[in-house]
Coordinates of C-alpha atoms in Angstrom, one line a residue:
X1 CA 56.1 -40.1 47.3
X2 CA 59.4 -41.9 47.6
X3 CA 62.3 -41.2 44.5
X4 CA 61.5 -40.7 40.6
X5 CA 61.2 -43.8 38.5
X6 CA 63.6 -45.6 36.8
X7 CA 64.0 -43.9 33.3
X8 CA 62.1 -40.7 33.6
X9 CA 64.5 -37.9 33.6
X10 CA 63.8 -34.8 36.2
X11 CA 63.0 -31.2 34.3
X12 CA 63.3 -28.2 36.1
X13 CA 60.3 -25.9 35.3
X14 CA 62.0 -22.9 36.0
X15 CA 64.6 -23.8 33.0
X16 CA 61.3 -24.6 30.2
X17 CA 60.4 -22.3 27.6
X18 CA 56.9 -22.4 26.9
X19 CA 56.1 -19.4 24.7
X20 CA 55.8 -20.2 21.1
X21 CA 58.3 -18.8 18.6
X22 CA 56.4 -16.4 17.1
X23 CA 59.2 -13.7 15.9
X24 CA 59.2 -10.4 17.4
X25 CA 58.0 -7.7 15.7
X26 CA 60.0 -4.4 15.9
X27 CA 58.6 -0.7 15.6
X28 CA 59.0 -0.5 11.7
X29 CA 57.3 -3.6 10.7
X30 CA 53.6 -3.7 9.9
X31 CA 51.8 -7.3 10.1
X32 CA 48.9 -7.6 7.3
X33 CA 46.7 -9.7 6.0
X34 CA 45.9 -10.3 2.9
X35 CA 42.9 -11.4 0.7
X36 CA 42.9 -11.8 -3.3
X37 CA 39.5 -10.6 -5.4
X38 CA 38.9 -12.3 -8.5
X39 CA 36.9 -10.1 -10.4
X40 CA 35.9 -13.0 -13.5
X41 CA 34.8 -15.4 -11.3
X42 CA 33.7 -12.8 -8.2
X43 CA 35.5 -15.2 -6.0
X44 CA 37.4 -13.6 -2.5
X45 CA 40.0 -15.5 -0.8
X46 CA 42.3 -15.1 2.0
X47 CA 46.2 -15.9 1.2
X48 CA 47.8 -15.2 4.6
X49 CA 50.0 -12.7 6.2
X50 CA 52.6 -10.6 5.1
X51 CA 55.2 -8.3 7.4
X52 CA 56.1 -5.3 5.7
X53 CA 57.5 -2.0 6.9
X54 CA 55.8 1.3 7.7
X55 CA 58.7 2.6 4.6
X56 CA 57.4 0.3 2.1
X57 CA 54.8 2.0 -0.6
X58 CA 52.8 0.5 -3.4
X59 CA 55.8 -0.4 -5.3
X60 CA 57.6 -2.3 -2.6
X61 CA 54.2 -4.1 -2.0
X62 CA 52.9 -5.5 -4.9
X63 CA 56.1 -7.9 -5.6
X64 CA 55.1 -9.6 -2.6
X65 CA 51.4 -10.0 -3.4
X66 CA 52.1 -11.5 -6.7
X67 CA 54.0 -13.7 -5.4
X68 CA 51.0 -14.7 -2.7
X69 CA 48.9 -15.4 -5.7
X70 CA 51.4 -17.0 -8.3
X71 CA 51.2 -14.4 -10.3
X72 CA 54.0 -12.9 -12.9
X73 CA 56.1 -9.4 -12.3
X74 CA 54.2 -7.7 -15.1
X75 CA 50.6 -8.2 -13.4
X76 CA 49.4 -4.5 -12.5
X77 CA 47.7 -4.9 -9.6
X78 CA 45.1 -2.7 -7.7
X79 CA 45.1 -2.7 -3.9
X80 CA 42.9 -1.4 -1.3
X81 CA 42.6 -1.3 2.7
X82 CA 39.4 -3.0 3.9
X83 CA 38.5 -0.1 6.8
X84 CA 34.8 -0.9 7.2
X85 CA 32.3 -3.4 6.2
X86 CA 29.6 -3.9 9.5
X87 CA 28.3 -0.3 9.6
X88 CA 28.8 0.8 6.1
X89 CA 31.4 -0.1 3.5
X90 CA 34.7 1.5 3.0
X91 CA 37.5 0.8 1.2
X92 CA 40.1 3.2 0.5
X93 CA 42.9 2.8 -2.4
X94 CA 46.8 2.0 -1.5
X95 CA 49.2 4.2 -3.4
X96 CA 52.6 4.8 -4.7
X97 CA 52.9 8.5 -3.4
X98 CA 52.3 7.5 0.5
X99 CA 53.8 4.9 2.8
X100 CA 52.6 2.7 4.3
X101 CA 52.6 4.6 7.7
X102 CA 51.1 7.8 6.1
X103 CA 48.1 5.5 4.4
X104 CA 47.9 4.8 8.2
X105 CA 47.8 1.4 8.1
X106 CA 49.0 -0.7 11.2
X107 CA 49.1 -4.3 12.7
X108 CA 46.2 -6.7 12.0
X109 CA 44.9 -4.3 8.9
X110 CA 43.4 -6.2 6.0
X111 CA 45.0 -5.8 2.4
X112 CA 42.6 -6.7 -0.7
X113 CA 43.8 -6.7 -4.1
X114 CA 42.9 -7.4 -7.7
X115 CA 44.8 -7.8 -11.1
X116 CA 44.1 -4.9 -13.7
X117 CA 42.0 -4.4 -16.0
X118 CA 39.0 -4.8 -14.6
X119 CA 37.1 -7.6 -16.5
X120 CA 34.2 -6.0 -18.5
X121 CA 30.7 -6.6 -17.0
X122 CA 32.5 -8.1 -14.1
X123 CA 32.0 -7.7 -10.0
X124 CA 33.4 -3.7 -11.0
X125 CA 29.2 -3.4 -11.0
X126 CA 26.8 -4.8 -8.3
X127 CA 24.2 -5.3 -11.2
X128 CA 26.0 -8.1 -12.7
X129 CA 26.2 -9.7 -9.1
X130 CA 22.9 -8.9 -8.2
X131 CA 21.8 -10.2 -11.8
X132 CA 23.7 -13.7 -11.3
X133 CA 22.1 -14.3 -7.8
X134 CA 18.5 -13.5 -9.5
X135 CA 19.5 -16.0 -11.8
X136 CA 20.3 -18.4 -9.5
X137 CA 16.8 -18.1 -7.0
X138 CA 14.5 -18.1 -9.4
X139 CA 15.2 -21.6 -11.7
X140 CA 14.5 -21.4 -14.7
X141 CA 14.6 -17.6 -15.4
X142 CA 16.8 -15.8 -17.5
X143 CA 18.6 -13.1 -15.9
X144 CA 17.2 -9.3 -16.5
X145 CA 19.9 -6.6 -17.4
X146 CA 19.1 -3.7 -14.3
X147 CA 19.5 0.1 -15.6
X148 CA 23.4 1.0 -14.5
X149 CA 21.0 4.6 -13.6
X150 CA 19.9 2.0 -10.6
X151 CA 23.3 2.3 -8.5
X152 CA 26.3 4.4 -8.5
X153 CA 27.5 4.5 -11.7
X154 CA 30.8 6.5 -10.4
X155 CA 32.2 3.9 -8.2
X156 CA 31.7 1.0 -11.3
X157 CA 35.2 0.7 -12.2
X158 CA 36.5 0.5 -8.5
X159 CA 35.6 -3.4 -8.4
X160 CA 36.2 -4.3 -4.8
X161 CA 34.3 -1.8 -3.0
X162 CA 31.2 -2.0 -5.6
X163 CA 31.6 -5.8 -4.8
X164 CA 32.0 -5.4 -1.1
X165 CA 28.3 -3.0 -1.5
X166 CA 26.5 -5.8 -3.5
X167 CA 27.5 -8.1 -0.8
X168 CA 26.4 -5.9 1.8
X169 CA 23.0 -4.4 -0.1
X170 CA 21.8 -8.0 -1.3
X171 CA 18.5 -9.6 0.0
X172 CA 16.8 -12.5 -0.6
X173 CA 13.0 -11.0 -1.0
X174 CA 10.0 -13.1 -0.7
X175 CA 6.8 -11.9 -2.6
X176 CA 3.7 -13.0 -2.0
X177 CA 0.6 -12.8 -4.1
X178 CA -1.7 -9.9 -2.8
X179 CA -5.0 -11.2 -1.5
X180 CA -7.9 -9.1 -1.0
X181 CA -10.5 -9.7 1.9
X182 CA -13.1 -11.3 0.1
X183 CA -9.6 -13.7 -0.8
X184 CA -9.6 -15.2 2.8
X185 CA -7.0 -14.4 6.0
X186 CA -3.5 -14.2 5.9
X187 CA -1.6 -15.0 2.5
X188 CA 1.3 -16.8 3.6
X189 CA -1.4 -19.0 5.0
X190 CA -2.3 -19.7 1.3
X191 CA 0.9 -20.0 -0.6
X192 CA 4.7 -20.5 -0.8
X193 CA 6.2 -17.2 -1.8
X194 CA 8.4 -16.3 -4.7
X195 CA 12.1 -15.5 -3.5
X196 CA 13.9 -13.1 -5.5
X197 CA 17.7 -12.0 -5.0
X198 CA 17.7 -8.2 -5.0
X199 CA 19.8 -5.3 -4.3
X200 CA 18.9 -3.0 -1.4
X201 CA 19.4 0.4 -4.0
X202 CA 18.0 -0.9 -6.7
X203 CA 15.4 1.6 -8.3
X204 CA 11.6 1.1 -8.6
X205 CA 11.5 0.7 -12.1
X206 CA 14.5 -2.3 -11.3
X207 CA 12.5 -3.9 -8.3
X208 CA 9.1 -4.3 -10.7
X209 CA 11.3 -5.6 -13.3
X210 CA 12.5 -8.0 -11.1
X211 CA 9.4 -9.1 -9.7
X212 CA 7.7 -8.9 -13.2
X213 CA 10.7 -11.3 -14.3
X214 CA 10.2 -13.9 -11.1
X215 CA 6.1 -13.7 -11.8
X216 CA 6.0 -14.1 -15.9
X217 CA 4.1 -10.8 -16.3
X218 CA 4.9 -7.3 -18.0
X219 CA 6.4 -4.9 -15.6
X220 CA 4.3 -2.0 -16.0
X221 CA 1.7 -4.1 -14.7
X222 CA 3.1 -5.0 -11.6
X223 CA 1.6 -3.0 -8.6
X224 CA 3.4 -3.4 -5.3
X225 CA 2.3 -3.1 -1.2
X226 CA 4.6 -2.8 1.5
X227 CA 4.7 -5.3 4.5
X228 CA 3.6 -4.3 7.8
X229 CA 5.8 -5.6 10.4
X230 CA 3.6 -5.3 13.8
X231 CA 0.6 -6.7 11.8
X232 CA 2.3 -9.1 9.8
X233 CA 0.0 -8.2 6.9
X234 CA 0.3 -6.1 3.7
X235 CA -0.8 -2.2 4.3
X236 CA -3.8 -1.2 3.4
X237 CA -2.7 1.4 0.5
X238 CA -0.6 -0.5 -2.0
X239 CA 2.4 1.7 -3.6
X240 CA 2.0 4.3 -5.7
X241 CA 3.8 4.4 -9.5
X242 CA 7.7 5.2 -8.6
X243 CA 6.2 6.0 -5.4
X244 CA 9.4 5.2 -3.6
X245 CA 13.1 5.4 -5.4
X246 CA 14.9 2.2 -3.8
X247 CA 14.3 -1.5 -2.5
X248 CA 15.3 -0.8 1.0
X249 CA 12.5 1.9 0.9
X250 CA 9.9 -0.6 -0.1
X251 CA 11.4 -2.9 2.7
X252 CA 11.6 -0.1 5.4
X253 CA 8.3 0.0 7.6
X254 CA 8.3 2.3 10.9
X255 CA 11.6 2.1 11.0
X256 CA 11.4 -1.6 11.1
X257 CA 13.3 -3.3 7.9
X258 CA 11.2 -6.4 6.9
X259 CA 12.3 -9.5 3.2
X260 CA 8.4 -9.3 2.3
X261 CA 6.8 -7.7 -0.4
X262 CA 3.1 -7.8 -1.8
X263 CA 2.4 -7.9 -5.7
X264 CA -0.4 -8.1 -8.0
X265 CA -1.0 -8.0 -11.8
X266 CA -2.9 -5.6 -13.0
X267 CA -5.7 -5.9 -15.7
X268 CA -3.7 -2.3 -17.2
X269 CA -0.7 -0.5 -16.8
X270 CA -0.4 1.1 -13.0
X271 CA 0.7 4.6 -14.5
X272 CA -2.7 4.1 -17.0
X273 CA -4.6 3.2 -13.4
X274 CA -3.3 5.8 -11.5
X275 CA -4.2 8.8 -14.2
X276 CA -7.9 7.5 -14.1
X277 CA -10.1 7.5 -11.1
X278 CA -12.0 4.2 -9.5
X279 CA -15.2 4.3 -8.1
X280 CA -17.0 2.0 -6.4
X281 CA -21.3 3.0 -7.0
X282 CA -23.8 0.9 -5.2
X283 CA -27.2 0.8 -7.2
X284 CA -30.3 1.0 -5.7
X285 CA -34.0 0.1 -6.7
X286 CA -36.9 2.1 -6.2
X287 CA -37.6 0.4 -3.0
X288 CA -33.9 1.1 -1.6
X289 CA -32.6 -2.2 -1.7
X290 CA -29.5 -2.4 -3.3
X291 CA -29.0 -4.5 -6.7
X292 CA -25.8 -4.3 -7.9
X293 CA -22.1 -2.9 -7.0
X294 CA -20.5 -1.6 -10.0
X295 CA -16.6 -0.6 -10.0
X296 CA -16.5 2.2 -12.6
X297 CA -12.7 3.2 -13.8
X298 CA -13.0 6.7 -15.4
X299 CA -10.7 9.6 -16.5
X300 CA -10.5 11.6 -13.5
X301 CA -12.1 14.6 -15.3
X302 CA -15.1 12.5 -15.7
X303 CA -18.2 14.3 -14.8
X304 CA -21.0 12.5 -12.5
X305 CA -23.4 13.1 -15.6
X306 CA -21.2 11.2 -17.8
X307 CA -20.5 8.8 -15.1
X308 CA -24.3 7.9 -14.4
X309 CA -24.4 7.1 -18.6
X310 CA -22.0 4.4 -17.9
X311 CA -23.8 3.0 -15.1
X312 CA -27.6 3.0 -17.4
X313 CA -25.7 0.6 -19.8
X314 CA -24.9 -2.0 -17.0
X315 CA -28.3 -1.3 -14.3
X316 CA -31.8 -2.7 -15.6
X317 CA -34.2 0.3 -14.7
X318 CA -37.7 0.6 -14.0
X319 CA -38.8 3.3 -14.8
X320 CA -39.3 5.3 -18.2
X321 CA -36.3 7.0 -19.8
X322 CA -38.3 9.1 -22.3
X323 CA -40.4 12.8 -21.2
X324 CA -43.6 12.4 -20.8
X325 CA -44.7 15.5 -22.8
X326 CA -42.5 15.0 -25.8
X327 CA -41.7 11.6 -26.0
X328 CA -38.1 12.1 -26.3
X329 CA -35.3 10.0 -24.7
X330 CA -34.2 11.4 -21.3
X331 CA -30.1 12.1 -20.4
X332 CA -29.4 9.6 -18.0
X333 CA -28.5 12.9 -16.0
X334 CA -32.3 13.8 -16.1
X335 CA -33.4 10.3 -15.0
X336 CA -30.8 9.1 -12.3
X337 CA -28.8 10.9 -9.7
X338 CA -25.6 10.3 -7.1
X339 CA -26.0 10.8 -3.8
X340 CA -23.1 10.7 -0.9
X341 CA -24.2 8.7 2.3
X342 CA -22.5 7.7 5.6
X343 CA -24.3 6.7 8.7
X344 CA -27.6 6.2 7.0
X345 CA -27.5 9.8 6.1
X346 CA -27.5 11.2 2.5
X347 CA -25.2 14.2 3.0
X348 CA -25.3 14.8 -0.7
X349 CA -26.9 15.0 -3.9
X350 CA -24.3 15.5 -6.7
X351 CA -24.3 17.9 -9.3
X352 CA -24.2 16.4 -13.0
X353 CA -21.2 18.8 -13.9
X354 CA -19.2 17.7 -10.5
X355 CA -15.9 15.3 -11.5
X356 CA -15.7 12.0 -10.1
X357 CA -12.0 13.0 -9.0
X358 CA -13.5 14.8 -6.4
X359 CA -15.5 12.3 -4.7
X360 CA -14.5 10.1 -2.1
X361 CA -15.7 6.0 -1.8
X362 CA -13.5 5.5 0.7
X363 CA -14.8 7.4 3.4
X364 CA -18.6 7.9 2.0
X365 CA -20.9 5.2 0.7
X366 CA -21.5 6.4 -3.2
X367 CA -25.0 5.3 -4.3
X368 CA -27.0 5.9 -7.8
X369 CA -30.6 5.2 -8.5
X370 CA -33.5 6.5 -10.5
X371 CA -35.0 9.6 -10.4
X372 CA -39.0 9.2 -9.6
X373 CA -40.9 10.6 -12.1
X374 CA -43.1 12.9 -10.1
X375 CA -39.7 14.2 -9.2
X376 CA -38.7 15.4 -12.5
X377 CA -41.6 17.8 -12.7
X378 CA -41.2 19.4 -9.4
X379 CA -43.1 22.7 -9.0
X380 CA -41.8 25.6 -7.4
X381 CA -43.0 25.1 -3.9
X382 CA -42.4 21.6 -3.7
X383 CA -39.7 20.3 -1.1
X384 CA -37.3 17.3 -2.0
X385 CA -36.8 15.9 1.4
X386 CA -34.7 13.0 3.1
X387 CA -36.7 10.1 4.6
X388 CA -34.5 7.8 7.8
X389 CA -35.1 5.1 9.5
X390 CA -34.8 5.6 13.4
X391 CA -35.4 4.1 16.7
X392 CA -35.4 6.2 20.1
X393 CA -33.3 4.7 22.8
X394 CA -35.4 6.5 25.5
X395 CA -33.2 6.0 28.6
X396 CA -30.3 8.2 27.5
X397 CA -32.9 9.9 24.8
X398 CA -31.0 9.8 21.5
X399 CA -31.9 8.8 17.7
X400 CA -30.4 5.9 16.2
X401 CA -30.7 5.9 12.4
X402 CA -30.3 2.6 10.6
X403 CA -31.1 1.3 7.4
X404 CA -31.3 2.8 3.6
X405 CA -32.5 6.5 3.9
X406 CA -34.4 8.2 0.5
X407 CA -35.4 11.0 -1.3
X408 CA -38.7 11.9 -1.3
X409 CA -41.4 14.8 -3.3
X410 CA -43.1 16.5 -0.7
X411 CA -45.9 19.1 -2.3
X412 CA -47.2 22.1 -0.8
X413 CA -50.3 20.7 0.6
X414 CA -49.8 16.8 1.0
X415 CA -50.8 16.2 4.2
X416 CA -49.3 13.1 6.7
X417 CA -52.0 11.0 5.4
X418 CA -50.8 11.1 2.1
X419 CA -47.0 11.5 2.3
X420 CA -47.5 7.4 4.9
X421 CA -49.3 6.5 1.9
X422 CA -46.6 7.7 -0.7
X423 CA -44.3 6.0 1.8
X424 CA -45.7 3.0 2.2
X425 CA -45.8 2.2 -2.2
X426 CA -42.8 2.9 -1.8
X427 CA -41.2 0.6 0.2
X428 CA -43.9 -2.1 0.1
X429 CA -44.5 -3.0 3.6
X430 CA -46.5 -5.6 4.6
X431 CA -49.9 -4.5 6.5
X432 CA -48.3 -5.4 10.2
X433 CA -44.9 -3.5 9.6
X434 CA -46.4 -0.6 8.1
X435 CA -49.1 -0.2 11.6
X436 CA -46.2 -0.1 13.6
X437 CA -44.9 2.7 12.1
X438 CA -45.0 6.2 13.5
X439 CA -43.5 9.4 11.2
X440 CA -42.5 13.2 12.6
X441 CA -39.8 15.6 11.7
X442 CA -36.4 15.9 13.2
X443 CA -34.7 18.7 13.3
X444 CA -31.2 18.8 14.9
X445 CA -32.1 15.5 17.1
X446 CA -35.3 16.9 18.3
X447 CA -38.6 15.2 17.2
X448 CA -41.6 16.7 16.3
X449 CA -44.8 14.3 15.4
X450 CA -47.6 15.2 12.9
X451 CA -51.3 14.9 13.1
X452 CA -52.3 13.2 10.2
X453 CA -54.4 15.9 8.2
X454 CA -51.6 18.8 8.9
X455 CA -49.3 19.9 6.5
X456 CA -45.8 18.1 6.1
X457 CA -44.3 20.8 3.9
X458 CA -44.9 23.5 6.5
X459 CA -42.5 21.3 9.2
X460 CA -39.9 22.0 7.6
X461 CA -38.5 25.6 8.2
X462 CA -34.8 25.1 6.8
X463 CA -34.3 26.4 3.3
X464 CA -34.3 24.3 0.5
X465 CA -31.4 21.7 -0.2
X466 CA -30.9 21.3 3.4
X467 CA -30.2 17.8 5.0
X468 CA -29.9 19.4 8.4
X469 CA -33.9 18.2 9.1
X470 CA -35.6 15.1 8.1
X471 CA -38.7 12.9 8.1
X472 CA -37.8 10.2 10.1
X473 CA -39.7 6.7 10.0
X474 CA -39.8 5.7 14.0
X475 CA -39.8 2.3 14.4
X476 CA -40.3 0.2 18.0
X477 CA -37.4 -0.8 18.2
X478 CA -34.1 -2.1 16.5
X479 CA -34.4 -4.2 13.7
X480 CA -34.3 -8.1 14.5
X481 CA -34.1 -11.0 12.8
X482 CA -33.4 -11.9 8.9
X483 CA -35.8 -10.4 7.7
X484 CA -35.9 -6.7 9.2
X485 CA -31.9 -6.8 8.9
X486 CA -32.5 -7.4 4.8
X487 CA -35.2 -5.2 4.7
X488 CA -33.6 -2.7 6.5
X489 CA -30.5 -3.1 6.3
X490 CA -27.8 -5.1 7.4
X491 CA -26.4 -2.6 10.2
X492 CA -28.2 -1.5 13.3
X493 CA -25.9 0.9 14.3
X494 CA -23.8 3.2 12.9
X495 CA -21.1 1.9 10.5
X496 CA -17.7 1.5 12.7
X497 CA -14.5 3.3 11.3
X498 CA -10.8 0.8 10.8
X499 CA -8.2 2.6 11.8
X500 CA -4.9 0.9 10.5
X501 CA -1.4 1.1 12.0

């Protein structure tokens, strides 16, 4: 390209020195950096590098700290390697009886220090960090002073690894209001949630104080549910009274680790709720139709006599509540029962002395009504029998049961005539329905029809109390239409079972 231009001098790579003049570090010398805590204002920042030697201990250290800082000679200082911080955190103390090479430190480690003492109610406790960044996400709250039991009261006066923890354990939870299904779908559908700084180890007794704080409610009547995170909805059983012992427990969900938490406010203390037992009671007419759901919330030694006295005070009966011979005012025990039903099927008539802590309305249907009063006279050869309603589903021949089954007097000598009849003021049917209507015996699935002078009582060859055989009520077919679905009831078929994750 013809010689260089006028000016420009000619360089000879070969003779250039392009590495930069970083100095050279020799076997002894240890390159560090170094960060400075504040514990008053819980402020961390990075001052630079320092070279010392693999010699050098505490004391030969420190001067050169201070002076990183600006601080005078007579600051005591306490200093600490930072090993860990992703997986867990670990910080272990520099001292005067080991070098630097026997404290194993090497190139590229990171030195933290602090001035001593340790400012009272300082970062030395995650609680006070923890309590200022409560302070700060919810506006307008004061802070609220955690137990010191919450957290590891040992490591308190080591500031900079309780610090680093707070750091590492804090979470930003966001608490929604629990809905329940009659509420609607999902909540966060339905409102912004409440977000609450917290600390991962923070106790259950801390974590309700917190959210009682964020939600202007007493604690003790704060009741939380976890978050489901392949449903993205709250579990089904909320959590028990210091059910779990830390936050990240509440948080932790099939191994999956979730910000969301469900609350509610409770009408009484959970620890009051939980030592009594709820139960849900449908009430039902003489005609089976149910009236009335009533949520009873009983001392879990509660007996089902006592129980049915609570429910004669809210039900409007229709029948009389005083003996017919003497006049006198019945037990609610002698003129209502409970009975256990799933399926359409009583499976059980309680007994008046059974506790309500034993029965379960989450599984069965729990339904009270009145005792008839031809039923509380019964005679010693009398038969208290269950009454279903059933359809045949002839190609694959089996019983569906549907609607609200009954208890029913069957004497000695009442004959079919008399037991449709018996039937029929019972339920009120209109002329058409009741025509259609075909009864028989079913034992174990198989049915047996009656002739309608024969004896009903003689049908049934299972001993007493026994809900193994029944009188069925066949109908054509299954129920269609408003109508037959109210009178009926509302399911066809049998009641299907949710199974939750």
């Amino acid at each position: 390209y013809g010689a260089p231009m006028a000016g420009l001098a000619t360089l000879d790579p070969m003779a250039v020195d392009l590495a930069p003049a970083y100095p050279l570090l020799r076997p002894e010398d240890i390159f560090l950096f170094v960060k400075f805590f504040d514990a008053a204002t819980h402020t961390l920042s990075f001052l630079g590098t320092h070279l010392a030697r693999t010699t050098d201990r505490l004391s030969d250290l420190s001067p050169a700290l201070r002076r990183l800082q600006g601080l005078s000679e007579g600051v005591q200082l306490s200093v600490y390697e930072e090993v860990e911080f992703e997986a867990q955190v670990l910080f272990t103390p520099v001292r005067e009886d080991r070098t630097l090479k026997e404290a194993e430190l090497q190139n590229g480690d990171i030195i933290i220090f602090q001035t001593l003492p340790v400012p009272s109610g300082g970062a030395a406790s995650p609680v006070a960090a923890t309590d200022s960044m409560r302070a700060m996400s919810v506006e307008g709250a004061a802070p609220h002073p955690l137990a010191p039991s919450a957290l590891d009261s040992s490591a308190l006066p080591l500031a900079i690894p309780n610090f680093f923890s707070a750091v590492k354990n804090r979470v930003t939870v966001n608490l929604f209001k629990l809905q329940h299904a009659s509420d609607g779908a999902n909540i966060r559908e339905r409102e912004l949630p409440v977000k609450v700084a917290m600390d991962k180890r923070m106790s259950y007794d801390d974590v309700v104080a917190a959210v009682g704080q964020a939600v202007g409610c007493n604690a003790g009547f704060v009741r939380l549910t976890m978050h489901n995170c392949y449903t993205e909805q709250p579990k089904p059983a909320p959590v028990k009274f210091r059910g779990v012992n830390t936050l990240l427990e509440l948080l932790t969900s099939f191994h999956k680790t979730s910000d969301t938490l469900y609350y509610e406010v409770l009408d009484i203390p959970l620890e009051e709720l939980e030592s009594k037992k709820s139960l849900r009671v449908s009430w039902h007419n003489l005609q089976c139709d149910e009236t009335k759901v009533l949520s009873l919330l009983l001392a879990k030694e509660t007996t089902v006599g006592t129980a049915l006295e609570m429910i004669k005070q809210q039900v409007t009966l229709q029948l009389p509540t005083t003996d017919v011979h003497t006049g006198e005012a019945l037990p609610a025990a002698r003129c209502m029962r409970m009975l256990e039903l799933f399926n359409h099927r009583i499976f059980k008539v309680f007994d008046n002395d059974e506790q309500i802590d034993n029965i379960n309305d989450q599984y069965w249907t729990i339904r009270a009504e009145e005792i008839p009063v031809e039923e509380r006279h019964m005679g010693a050869d009398d038969r208290l029998v269950q009454v279903r309603h059933f359809y045949q589903e002839v190609k694959i021949s089996m019983i569906h049961n549907f609607g609200e089954p009954f208890l029913m007097l069957i004497a000695c000598d009442d004959t079919l005539a008399i037991v449709r009849q018996r039937i029929n003021e019972r339920l009120k049917l209109s002329p058409e329905e009741f025509a259609e209507l075909k009864l028989g015996v079913i034992n174990f699935g198989r049915i047996e029809y009656i002739n309608e002078t024969e004896s009903v009582r003689a049908r049934f060859r299972v001993e007493q109390g026994s809900m193994d055989d029944y009188l069925g009520i066949e109908h054509p077919g299954a129920p269609s239409g408003p109508a037959a679905r109210k009178r009926f009831g509302a399911r066809t078929t049998d009641k299907p079972i949710k199974i939750h994750a």
